[in-house]
C-alpha positions as a LaTeX table, in Angstrom:
\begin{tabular}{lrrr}
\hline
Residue & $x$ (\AA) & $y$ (\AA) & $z$ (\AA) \\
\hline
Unk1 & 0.00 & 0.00 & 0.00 \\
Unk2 & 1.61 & 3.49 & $-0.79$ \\
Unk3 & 1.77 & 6.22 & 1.41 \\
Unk4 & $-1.17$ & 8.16 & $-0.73$ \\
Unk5 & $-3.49$ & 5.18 & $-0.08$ \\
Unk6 & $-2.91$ & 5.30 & 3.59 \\
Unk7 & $-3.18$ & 9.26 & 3.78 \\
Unk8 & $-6.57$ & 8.30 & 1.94 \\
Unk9 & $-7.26$ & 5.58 & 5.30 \\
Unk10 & $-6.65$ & 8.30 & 7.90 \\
Unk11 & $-8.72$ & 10.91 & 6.13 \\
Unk12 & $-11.51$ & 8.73 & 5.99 \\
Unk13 & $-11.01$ & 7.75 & 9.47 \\
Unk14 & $-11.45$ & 11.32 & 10.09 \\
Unk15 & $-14.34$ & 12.40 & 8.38 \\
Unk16 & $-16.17$ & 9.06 & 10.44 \\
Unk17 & $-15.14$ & 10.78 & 13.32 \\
Unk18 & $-12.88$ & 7.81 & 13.89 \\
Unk19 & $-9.34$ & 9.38 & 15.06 \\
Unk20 & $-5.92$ & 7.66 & 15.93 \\
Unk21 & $-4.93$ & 6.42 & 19.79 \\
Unk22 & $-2.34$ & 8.35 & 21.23 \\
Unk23 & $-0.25$ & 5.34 & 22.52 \\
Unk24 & 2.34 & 7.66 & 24.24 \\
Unk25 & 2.40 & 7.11 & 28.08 \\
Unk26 & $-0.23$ & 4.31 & 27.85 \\
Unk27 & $-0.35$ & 1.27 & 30.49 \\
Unk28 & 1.04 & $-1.97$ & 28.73 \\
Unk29 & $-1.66$ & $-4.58$ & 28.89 \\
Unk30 & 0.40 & $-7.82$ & 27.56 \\
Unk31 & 4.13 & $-8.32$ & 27.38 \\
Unk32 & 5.08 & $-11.24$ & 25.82 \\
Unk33 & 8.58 & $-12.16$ & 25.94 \\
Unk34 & 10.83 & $-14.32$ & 23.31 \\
Unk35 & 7.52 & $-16.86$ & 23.12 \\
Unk36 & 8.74 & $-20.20$ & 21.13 \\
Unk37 & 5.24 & $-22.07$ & 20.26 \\
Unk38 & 5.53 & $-26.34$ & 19.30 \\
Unk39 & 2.17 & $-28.53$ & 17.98 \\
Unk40 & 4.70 & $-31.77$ & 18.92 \\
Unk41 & 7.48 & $-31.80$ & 16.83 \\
Unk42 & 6.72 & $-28.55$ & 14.39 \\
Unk43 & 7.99 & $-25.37$ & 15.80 \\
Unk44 & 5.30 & $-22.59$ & 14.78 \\
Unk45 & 6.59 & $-19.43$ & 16.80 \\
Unk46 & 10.28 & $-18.92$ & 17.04 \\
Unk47 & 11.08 & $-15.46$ & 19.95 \\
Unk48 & 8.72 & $-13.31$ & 19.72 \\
Unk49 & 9.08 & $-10.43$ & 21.53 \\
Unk50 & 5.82 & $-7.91$ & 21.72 \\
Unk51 & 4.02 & $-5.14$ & 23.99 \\
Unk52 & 0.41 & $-4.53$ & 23.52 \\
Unk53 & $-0.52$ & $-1.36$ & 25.29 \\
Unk54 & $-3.81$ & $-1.05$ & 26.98 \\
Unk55 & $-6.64$ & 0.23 & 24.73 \\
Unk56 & $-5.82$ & $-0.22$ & 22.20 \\
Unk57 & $-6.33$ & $-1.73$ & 18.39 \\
Unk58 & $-2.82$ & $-4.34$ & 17.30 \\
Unk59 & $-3.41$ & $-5.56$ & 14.00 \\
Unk60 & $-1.47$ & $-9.41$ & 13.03 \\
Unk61 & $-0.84$ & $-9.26$ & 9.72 \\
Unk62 & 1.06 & $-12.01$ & 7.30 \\
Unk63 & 0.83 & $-14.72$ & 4.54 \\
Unk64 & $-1.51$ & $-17.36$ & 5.70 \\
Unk65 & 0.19 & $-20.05$ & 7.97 \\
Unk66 & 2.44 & $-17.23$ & 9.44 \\
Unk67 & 1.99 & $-17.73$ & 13.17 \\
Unk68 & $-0.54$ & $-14.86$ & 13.69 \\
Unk69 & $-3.68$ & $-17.14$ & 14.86 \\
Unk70 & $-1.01$ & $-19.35$ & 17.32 \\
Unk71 & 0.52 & $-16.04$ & 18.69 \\
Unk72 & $-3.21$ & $-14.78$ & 19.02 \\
Unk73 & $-4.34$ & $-18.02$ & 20.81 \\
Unk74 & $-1.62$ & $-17.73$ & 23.09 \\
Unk75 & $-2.74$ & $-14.53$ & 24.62 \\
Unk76 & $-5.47$ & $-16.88$ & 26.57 \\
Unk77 & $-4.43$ & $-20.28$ & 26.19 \\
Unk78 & $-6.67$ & $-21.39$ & 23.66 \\
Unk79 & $-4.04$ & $-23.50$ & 22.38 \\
Unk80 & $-4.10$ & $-25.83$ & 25.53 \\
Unk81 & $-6.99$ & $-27.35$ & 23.82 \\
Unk82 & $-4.96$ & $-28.71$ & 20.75 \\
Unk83 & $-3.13$ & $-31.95$ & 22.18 \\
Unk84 & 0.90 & $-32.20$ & 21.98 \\
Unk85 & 1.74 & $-28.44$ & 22.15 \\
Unk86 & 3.91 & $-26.69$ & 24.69 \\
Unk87 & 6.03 & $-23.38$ & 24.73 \\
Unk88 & 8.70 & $-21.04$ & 26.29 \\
Unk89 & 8.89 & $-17.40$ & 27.06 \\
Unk90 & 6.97 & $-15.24$ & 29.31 \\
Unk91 & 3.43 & $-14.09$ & 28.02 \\
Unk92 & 2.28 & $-11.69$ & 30.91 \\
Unk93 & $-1.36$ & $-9.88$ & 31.51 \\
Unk94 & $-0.70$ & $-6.78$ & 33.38 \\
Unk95 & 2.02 & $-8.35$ & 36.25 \\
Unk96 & 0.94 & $-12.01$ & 35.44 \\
Unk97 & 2.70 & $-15.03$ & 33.91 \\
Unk98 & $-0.85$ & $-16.28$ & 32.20 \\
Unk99 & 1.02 & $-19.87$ & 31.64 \\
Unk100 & 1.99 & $-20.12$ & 35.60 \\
Unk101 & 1.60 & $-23.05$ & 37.27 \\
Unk102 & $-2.26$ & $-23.11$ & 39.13 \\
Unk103 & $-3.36$ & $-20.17$ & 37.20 \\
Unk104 & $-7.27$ & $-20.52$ & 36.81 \\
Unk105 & $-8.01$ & $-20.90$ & 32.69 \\
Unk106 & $-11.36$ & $-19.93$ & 33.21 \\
Unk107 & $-11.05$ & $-16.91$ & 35.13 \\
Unk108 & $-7.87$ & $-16.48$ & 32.30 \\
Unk109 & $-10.83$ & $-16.55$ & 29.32 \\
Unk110 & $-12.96$ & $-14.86$ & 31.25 \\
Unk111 & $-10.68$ & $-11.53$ & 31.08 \\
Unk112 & $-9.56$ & $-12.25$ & 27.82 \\
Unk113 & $-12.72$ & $-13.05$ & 25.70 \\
Unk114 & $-12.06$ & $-14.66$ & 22.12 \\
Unk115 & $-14.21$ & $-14.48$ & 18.51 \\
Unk116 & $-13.63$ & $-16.54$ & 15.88 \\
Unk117 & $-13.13$ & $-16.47$ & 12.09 \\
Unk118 & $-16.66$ & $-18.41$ & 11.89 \\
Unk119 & $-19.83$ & $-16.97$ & 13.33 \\
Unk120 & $-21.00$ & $-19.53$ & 16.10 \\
Unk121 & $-23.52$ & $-18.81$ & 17.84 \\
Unk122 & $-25.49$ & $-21.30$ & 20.13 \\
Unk123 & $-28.50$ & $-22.93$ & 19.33 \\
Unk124 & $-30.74$ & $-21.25$ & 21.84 \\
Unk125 & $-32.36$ & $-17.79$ & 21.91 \\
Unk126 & $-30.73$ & $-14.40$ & 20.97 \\
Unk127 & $-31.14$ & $-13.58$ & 24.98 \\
Unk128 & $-29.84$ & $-17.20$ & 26.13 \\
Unk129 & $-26.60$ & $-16.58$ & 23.76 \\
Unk130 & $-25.49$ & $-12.74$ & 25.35 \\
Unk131 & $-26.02$ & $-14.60$ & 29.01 \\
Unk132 & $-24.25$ & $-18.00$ & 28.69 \\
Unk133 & $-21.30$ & $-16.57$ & 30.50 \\
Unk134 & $-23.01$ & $-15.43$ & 33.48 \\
Unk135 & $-25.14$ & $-18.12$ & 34.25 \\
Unk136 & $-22.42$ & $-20.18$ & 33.45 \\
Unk137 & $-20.66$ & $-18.11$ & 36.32 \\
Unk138 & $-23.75$ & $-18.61$ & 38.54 \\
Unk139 & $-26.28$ & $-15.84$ & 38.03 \\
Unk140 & $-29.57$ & $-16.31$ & 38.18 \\
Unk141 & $-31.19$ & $-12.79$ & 39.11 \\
Unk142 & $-33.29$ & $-12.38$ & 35.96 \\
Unk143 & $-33.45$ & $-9.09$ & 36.45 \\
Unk144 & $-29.52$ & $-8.31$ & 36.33 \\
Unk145 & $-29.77$ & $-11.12$ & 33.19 \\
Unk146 & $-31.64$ & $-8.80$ & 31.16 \\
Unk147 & $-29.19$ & $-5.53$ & 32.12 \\
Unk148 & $-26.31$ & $-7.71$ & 30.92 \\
Unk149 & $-28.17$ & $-8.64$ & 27.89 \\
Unk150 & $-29.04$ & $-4.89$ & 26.78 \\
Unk151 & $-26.04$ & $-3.76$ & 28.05 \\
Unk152 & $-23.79$ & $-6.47$ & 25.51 \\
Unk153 & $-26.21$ & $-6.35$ & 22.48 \\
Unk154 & $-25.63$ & $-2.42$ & 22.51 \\
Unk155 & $-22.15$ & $-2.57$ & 22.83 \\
Unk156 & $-22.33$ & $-4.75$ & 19.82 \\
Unk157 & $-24.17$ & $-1.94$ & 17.73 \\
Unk158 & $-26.88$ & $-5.07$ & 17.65 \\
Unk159 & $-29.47$ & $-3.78$ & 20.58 \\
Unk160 & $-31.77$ & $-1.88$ & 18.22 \\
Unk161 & $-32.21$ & $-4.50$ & 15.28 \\
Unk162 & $-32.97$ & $-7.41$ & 18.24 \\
Unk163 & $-34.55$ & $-5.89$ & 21.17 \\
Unk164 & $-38.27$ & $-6.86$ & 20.06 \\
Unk165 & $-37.13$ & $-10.60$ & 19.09 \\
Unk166 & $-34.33$ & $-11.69$ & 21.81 \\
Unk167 & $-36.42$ & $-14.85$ & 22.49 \\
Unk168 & $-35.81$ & $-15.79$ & 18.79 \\
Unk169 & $-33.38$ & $-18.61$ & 17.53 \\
Unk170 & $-29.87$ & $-16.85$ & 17.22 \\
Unk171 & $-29.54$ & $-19.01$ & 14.30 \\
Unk172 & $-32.14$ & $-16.91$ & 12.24 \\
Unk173 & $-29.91$ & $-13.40$ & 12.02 \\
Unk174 & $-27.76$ & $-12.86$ & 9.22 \\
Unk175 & $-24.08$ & $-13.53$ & 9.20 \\
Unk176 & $-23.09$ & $-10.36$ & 10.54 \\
Unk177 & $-25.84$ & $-10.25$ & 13.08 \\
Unk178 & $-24.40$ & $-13.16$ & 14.31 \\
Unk179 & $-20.90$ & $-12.35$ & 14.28 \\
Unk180 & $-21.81$ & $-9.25$ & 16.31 \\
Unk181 & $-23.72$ & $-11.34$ & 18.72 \\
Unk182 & $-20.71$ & $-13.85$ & 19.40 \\
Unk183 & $-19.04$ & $-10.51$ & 20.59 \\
Unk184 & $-21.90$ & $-9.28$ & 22.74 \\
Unk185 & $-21.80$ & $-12.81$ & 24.14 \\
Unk186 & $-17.85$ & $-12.08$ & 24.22 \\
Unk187 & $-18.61$ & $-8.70$ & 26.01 \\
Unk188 & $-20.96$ & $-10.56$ & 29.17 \\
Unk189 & $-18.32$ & $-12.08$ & 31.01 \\
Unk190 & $-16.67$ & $-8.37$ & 31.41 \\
Unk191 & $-13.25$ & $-9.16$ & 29.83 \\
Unk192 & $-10.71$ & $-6.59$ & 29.43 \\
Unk193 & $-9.20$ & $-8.09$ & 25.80 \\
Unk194 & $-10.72$ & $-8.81$ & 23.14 \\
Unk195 & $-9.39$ & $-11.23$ & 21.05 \\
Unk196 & $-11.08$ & $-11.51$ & 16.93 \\
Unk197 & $-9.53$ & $-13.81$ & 14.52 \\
Unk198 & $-10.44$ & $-12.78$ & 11.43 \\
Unk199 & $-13.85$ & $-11.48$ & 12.79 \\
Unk200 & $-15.18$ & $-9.97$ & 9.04 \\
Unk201 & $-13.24$ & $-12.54$ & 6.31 \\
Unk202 & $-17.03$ & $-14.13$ & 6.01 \\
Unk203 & $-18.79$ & $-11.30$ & 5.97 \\
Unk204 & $-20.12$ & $-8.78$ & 3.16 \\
Unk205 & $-19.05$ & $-5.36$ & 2.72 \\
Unk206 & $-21.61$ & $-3.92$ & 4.91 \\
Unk207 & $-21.46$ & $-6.30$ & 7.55 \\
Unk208 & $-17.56$ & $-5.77$ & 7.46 \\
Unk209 & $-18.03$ & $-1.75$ & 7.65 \\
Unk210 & $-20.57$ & $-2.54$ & 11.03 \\
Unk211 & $-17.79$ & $-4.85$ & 12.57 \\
Unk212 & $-15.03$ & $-2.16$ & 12.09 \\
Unk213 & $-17.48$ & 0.83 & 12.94 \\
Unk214 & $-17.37$ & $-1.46$ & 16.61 \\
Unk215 & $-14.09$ & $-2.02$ & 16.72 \\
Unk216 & $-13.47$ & 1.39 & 16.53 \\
Unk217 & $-15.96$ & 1.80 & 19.71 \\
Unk218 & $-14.63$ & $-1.13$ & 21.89 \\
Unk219 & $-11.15$ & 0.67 & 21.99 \\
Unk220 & $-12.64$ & 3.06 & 24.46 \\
Unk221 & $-13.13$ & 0.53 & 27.42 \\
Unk222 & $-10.95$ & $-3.23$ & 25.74 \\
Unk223 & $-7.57$ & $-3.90$ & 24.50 \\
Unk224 & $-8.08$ & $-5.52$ & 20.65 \\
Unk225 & $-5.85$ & $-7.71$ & 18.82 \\
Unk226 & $-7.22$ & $-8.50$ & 15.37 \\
Unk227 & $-5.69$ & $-10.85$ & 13.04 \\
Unk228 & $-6.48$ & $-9.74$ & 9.23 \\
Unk229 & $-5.35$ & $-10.56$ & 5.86 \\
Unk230 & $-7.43$ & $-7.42$ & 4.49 \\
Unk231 & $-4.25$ & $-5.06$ & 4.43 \\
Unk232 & $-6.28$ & $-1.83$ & 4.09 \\
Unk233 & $-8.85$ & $-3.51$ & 7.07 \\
Unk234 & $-5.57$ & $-3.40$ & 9.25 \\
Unk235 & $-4.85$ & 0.34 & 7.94 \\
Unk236 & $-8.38$ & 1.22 & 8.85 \\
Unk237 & $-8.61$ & $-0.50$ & 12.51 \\
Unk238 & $-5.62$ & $-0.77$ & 14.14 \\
Unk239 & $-3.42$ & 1.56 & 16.12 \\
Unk240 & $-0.58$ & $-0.30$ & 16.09 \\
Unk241 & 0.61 & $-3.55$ & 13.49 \\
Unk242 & 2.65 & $-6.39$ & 13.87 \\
Unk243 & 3.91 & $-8.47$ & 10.86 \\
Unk244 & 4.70 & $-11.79$ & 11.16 \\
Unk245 & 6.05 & $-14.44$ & 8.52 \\
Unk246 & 6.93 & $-17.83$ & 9.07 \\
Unk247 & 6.66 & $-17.88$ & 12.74 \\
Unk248 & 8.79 & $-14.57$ & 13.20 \\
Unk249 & 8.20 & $-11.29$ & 13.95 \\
Unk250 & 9.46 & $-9.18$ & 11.64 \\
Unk251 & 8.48 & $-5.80$ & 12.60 \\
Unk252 & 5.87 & $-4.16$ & 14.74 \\
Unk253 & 4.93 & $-0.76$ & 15.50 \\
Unk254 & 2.21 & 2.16 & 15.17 \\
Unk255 & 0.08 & 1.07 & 11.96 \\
Unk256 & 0.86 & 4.46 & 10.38 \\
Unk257 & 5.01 & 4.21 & 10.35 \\
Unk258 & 4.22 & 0.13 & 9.52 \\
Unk259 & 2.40 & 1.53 & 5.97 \\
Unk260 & 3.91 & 4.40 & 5.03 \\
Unk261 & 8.10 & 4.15 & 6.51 \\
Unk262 & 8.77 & 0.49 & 7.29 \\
Unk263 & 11.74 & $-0.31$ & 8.88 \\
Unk264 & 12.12 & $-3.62$ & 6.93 \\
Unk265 & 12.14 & $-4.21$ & 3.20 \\
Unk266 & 10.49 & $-7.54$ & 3.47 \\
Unk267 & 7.69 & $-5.36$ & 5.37 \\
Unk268 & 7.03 & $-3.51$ & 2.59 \\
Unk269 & 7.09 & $-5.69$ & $-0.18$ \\
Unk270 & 4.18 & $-7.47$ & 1.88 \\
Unk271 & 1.88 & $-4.99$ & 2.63 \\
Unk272 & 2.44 & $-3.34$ & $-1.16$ \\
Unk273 & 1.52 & $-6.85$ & $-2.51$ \\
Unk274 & 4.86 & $-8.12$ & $-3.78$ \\
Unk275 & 4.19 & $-11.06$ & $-1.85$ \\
Unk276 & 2.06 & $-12.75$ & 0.50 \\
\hline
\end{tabular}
């Protein structure tokens, strides 16, 4: 992407009222520390070394089998559930080593909420899908159900186009609906990450433009890492971008010095499409 496409990004960011973190002086949120990631015998992350500040939008970018989903799924342990992996390194949340020994994984997922590529909502009711997490947890107080289920489906820009059909299947909204619920359902267990791989690579145009349009609003109160392939998605999004390629990090840092002075050449070449 050349440095007149971007300019064209950040305008348009403007105009939608949809400006730039200031990422000076902000409170790191993650610090991962020379991470090396195995599935058994195939080494898939090899020292990476990378601060997420709090608040903010980070961006993995990178040919596909790069390492960005592992490194993503190691920022809550999501690859525990894949059989025959293991890792080094330090990956710490805020002062804590989220792979020391006795640390409670669900308390761990609970903080750091995850959305997938695919939609997936449950087979139950719109309602029953934003308060799984909470009665999961325990809660029963219908009243406090139905806060948490406003509350969620309007921070997922979804409130108005549900609120007279939350007893409905979940299964009946459109893709997008449903990829917006997954994050409402993300947002009821009160995490303070938010994790989206690929959250939009399924979705059409204007389901894409209402899942960036949120992003954009979640930034105010969750830290966001987003893995893309849609380079000008990234440009759009993210305050900060980190470019991986087989398994390394090549170079990180604020999205608009990423797109418009990369450090390194191989950097470039990818996000101009020379390769990838």
């Amino acid at each position: 992407m050349s440095t007149l496409s971007y300019s064209a990004i950040m305008t348009e960011r403007s105009l939608n009222g949809r400006s730039s973190t200031d990422l000076r002086g902000m409170r790191t949120q993650f610090e991962v520390r020379t991470l090396n990631f195995w599935y058994g015998a195939t080494q898939a992350l090899f020292d990476v070394s990378l601060t997420i500040p709090e608040r903010s939008v980070l961006a993995l970018i990178g040919p596909s089998g790069c390492g960005k989903s592992t490194f993503l799924r190691t920022l809550n342990r999501m690859n525990d559930l894949v059989e025959g992996t293991r890792h080094t390194g330090d990956v710490v949340l805020d002062d804590t080593d989220i792979y020391s020994r006795g640390l409670d994984l669900v308390h761990l997922r609970r903080r750091v909420g995850m959305v997938f590529q695919k939609s997936n909502p449950f087979p139950k009711s719109i309602f029953e899908n934003v308060v799984y997490g909470p009665r999961v947890a325990g809660l029963r107080d219908r009243n406090r159900l139905n806060e948490i289920c406003e509350r969620c489906l309007k921070g997922a820009a979804l409130w108005e186009e549900v609120k007279q059909r939350l007893h409905d299947s979940a299964l009946n909204l459109s893709g997008g609906q449903q990829q917006r619920l997954c994050i409402a359902r993300a947002l009821a267990t009160d995490p303070e990450v938010l994790l989206l791989d690929e959250p939009a690579s399924a979705l059409d145009p204007a389901s894409t433009l209402h899942i960036e349009n949120l992003i954009f609003e979640l930034k105010r109160d969750y830290t966001i890492v987003i893995v893309t392939h849609n380079m000008q998605q990234a440009a759009r999004v993210s305050d900060l971008t980190a470019f991986f390629f087989q398994g390394r990090l090549i170079e990180a840092g604020p999205t608009e010095q990423m797109y418009t002075r990369p450090i390194v050449k191989q950097t470039e070449d990818y996000i101009t499409g020379r390769f990838g």
